[in-house]
PDB file of C-alpha atoms and ligand atoms in Angstrom:
ATOM      1  CA  MET I1068     145.473  76.350  68.908  1.00  0.00           C
ATOM      2  CA  HIS I1069     144.979  79.479  70.774  1.00  0.00           C
ATOM      3  CA  GLU I1070     148.035  81.060  69.399  1.00  0.00           C
ATOM      4  CA  LEU I1071     146.303  81.689  65.979  1.00  0.00           C
ATOM      5  CA  PRO I1072     144.348  84.738  67.144  1.00  0.00           C
ATOM      6  CA  ILE I1073     147.277  86.444  68.768  1.00  0.00           C
ATOM      7  CA  THR I1074     149.514  85.657  65.770  1.00  0.00           C
ATOM      8  CA  GLU I1075     146.890  87.410  63.499  1.00  0.00           C
ATOM      9  CA  GLY I1076     147.108  90.449  65.793  1.00  0.00           C
ATOM     10  CA  ILE I1077     150.902  90.440  65.593  1.00  0.00           C
ATOM     11  CA  LEU I1078     150.676  90.302  61.729  1.00  0.00           C
ATOM     12  CA  ALA I1079     148.217  93.185  61.619  1.00  0.00           C
ATOM     13  CA  THR I1080     150.261  95.322  63.864  1.00  0.00           C
ATOM     14  CA  THR I1081     153.573  94.704  62.039  1.00  0.00           C
ATOM     15  CA  LEU I1082     151.911  95.259  58.577  1.00  0.00           C
ATOM     16  CA  GLU I1083     150.444  98.588  59.895  1.00  0.00           C
ATOM     17  CA  ALA I1084     153.783  99.630  61.282  1.00  0.00           C
ATOM     18  CA  ALA I1085     155.625  98.730  58.202  1.00  0.00           C
ATOM     19  CA  LYS I1086     153.133 100.703  56.026  1.00  0.00           C
ATOM     20  CA  GLN I1087     153.627 103.800  58.207  1.00  0.00           C
ATOM     21  CA  ALA I1088     157.362 103.387  58.011  1.00  0.00           C
ATOM     22  CA  ARG I1089     157.107 102.916  54.161  1.00  0.00           C
ATOM     23  CA  ALA I1090     158.919  99.643  54.357  1.00  0.00           C
ATOM     24  CA  SER I1091     158.773  97.147  51.540  1.00  0.00           C
ATOM     25  CA  ARG I1092     159.522  94.127  53.739  1.00  0.00           C
ATOM     26  CA  ILE I1093     159.559  92.932  57.344  1.00  0.00           C
ATOM     27  CA  THR I1094     162.513  90.862  58.185  1.00  0.00           C
ATOM     28  CA  GLY I1095     162.089  90.384  61.917  1.00  0.00           C
ATOM     29  CA  ILE I1096     159.573  90.863  64.633  1.00  0.00           C
ATOM     30  CA  ASN I1097     160.578  91.198  68.313  1.00  0.00           C
ATOM     31  CA  LEU I1098     158.020  89.994  70.767  1.00  0.00           C
ATOM     32  CA  ALA I1099     157.699  90.135  74.480  1.00  0.00           C
ATOM     33  CA  LEU I1100     155.966  87.247  76.184  1.00  0.00           C
ATOM     34  CA  GLY I1101     155.219  86.775  79.825  1.00  0.00           C
ATOM     35  CA  VAL I1102     156.258  83.412  81.292  1.00  0.00           C
ATOM     36  CA  PHE I1103     152.556  82.872  82.434  1.00  0.00           C
ATOM     37  CA  SER I1104     150.882  83.935  79.202  1.00  0.00           C
ATOM     38  CA  GLY I1105     150.518  80.215  78.121  1.00  0.00           C
ATOM     39  CA  TYR I1106     151.527  80.892  74.566  1.00  0.00           C
ATOM     40  CA  VAL I1107     153.956  78.543  72.905  1.00  0.00           C
ATOM     41  CA  SER I1108     156.800  80.241  70.942  1.00  0.00           C
ATOM     42  CA  ASP I1109     157.091  77.501  68.276  1.00  0.00           C
ATOM     43  CA  SER I1110     153.353  77.770  67.579  1.00  0.00           C
ATOM     44  CA  ILE I1111     153.348  81.437  67.146  1.00  0.00           C
ATOM     45  CA  GLN I1112     156.091  81.122  64.530  1.00  0.00           C
ATOM     46  CA  PHE I1113     154.198  78.219  62.868  1.00  0.00           C
ATOM     47  CA  TYR I1114     151.020  80.206  62.437  1.00  0.00           C
ATOM     48  CA  PHE I1115     153.007  83.315  61.458  1.00  0.00           C
ATOM     49  CA  ASP I1116     154.652  81.448  58.628  1.00  0.00           C
ATOM     50  CA  LEU I1117     151.232  80.285  57.422  1.00  0.00           C
ATOM     51  CA  ILE I1118     149.237  83.533  57.530  1.00  0.00           C
ATOM     52  CA  SER I1119     151.994  85.867  56.536  1.00  0.00           C
ATOM     53  CA  GLN I1120     152.344  84.179  53.075  1.00  0.00           C
ATOM     54  CA  GLY I1121     151.952  86.730  50.268  1.00  0.00           C
ATOM     55  CA  THR I1122     152.335  89.732  52.665  1.00  0.00           C
ATOM     56  CA  PRO I1123     155.415  91.972  53.109  1.00  0.00           C
ATOM     57  CA  ALA I1124     156.021  90.031  56.370  1.00  0.00           C
ATOM     58  CA  GLU I1125     156.536  86.699  54.662  1.00  0.00           C
ATOM     59  CA  GLY I1126     159.730  85.092  55.863  1.00  0.00           C
ATOM     60  CA  ALA I1127     160.058  87.254  58.905  1.00  0.00           C
ATOM     61  CA  VAL I1128     161.803  85.759  61.870  1.00  0.00           C
ATOM     62  CA  LEU I1129     160.126  86.113  65.223  1.00  0.00           C
ATOM     63  CA  GLN I1130     162.396  86.787  68.240  1.00  0.00           C
ATOM     64  CA  ILE I1131     160.482  86.039  71.382  1.00  0.00           C
ATOM     65  CA  ARG I1132     161.779  87.400  74.672  1.00  0.00           C
ATOM     66  CA  ARG I1133     160.376  85.868  77.771  1.00  0.00           C
ATOM     67  CA  ILE I1134     159.547  88.270  80.559  1.00  0.00           C
ATOM     68  CA  PRO I1135     159.998  86.757  84.014  1.00  0.00           C
ATOM     69  CA  VAL I1136     157.776  87.474  86.908  1.00  0.00           C
ATOM     70  CA  THR I1137     158.807  89.151  90.208  1.00  0.00           C
ATOM     71  CA  CYS I1138     157.515  87.287  93.315  1.00  0.00           C
ATOM     72  CA  SER I1139     157.498  88.858  96.730  1.00  0.00           C
ATOM     73  CA  CYS I1140     157.494  86.681  99.776  1.00  0.00           C
ATOM     74  CA  SER I1141     155.112  87.667 102.582  1.00  0.00           C
ATOM     75  CA  ASP I1142     157.111  85.678 105.101  1.00  0.00           C
ATOM     76  CA  CYS I1143     160.785  87.036 104.600  1.00  0.00           C
ATOM     77  CA  LYS I1144     159.775  90.169 102.576  1.00  0.00           C
ATOM     78  CA  GLN I1145     162.344  89.313  99.909  1.00  0.00           C
ATOM     79  CA  ASN I1146     161.606  89.500  96.249  1.00  0.00           C
ATOM     80  CA  PHE I1147     162.804  86.814  93.705  1.00  0.00           C
ATOM     81  CA  ILE I1148     162.575  86.655  89.901  1.00  0.00           C
ATOM     82  CA  TRP I1149     161.037  83.602  88.351  1.00  0.00           C
ATOM     83  CA  LYS I1150     161.416  82.566  84.808  1.00  0.00           C
ATOM     84  CA  GLU I1151     159.544  79.184  84.699  1.00  0.00           C
ATOM     85  CA  GLU I1152     156.078  78.676  83.467  1.00  0.00           C
ATOM     86  CA  ILE I1153     154.923  77.091  86.632  1.00  0.00           C
ATOM     87  CA  LEU I1154     155.189  79.056  89.931  1.00  0.00           C
ATOM     88  CA  PRO I1155     157.633  77.687  92.595  1.00  0.00           C
ATOM     89  CA  THR I1156     156.141  75.809  95.527  1.00  0.00           C
ATOM     90  CA  ALA I1157     158.273  77.659  98.057  1.00  0.00           C
ATOM     91  CA  CYS I1158     160.252  80.800  98.436  1.00  0.00           C
ATOM     92  CA  PRO I1159     163.963  80.213  97.565  1.00  0.00           C
ATOM     93  CA  HIS I1160     165.059  82.475 100.396  1.00  0.00           C
ATOM     94  CA  CYS I1161     163.169  81.058 103.416  1.00  0.00           C
ATOM     95  CA  GLY I1162     161.094  78.262 102.098  1.00  0.00           C
ATOM     96  CA  GLY I1163     157.805  80.085 102.884  1.00  0.00           C
ATOM     97  CA  ILE I1164     154.842  79.286 100.762  1.00  0.00           C
ATOM     98  CA  CYS I1165     153.075  82.652 100.974  1.00  0.00           C
ATOM     99  CA  PHE I1166     154.114  84.873  98.072  1.00  0.00           C
ATOM    100  CA  GLN I1167     152.661  86.947  95.233  1.00  0.00           C
ATOM    101  CA  ALA I1168     153.663  87.093  91.615  1.00  0.00           C
ATOM    102  CA  THR I1169     153.231  90.223  89.602  1.00  0.00           C
ATOM    103  CA  GLY I1170     152.933  90.228  85.913  1.00  0.00           C
ATOM    104  CA  GLY I1171     153.700  87.296  83.701  1.00  0.00           C
ATOM    105  CA  GLN I1172     150.733  87.707  81.297  1.00  0.00           C
ATOM    106  CA  GLU I1173     152.284  90.301  79.034  1.00  0.00           C
ATOM    107  CA  PHE I1174     152.263  89.900  75.357  1.00  0.00           C
ATOM    108  CA  TYR I1175     153.118  92.641  72.899  1.00  0.00           C
ATOM    109  CA  VAL I1176     155.270  93.534  69.742  1.00  0.00           C
ATOM    110  CA  GLU I1177     158.434  95.357  71.009  1.00  0.00           C
ATOM    111  CA  SER I1178     159.798  96.249  67.605  1.00  0.00           C
ATOM    112  CA  ILE I1179     160.082  95.222  64.093  1.00  0.00           C
ATOM    113  CA  GLU I1180     162.946  95.071  61.635  1.00  0.00           C
ATOM    114  CA  VAL I1181     162.208  96.199  58.091  1.00  0.00           C
ATOM    115  CA  GLU I1182     163.798  96.747  54.748  1.00  0.00           C
ATOM    116  CA  GLU I1183     163.045  99.984  52.928  1.00  0.00           C
ATOM    117  CA  ILE I1184     162.409 100.180  49.203  1.00  0.00           C
TER     118      ILE I1184
HETATM  119 ZN1   ZN T2073     160.646  84.051 101.721  1.00  0.00          ZN
END
């Protein structure tokens, strides 16, 4: 259920951007979503289809890009990229269990695709 408020935010952002671009219709929206944001892509599209009805964004297709996190291991000092929603239990380089993840909570509209009048 928690995707509804952020989906309303996406719709408001894209409608505003389309207005400024004098676009008649929004055909696609590119979103960036951190792997740890906890949001489900399918739910976002589901809510978007519901709340965009009757707006210029009706029928727009959401493309969601998952942003991986970078982890740095404090044992071997190496970095590794992690794309799963759950953190690894050990460093893939040395098997150490002390590492830090940076990012992963991102959520923003990267770009929108529009049709002009
Ligand atoms: Zn390591």
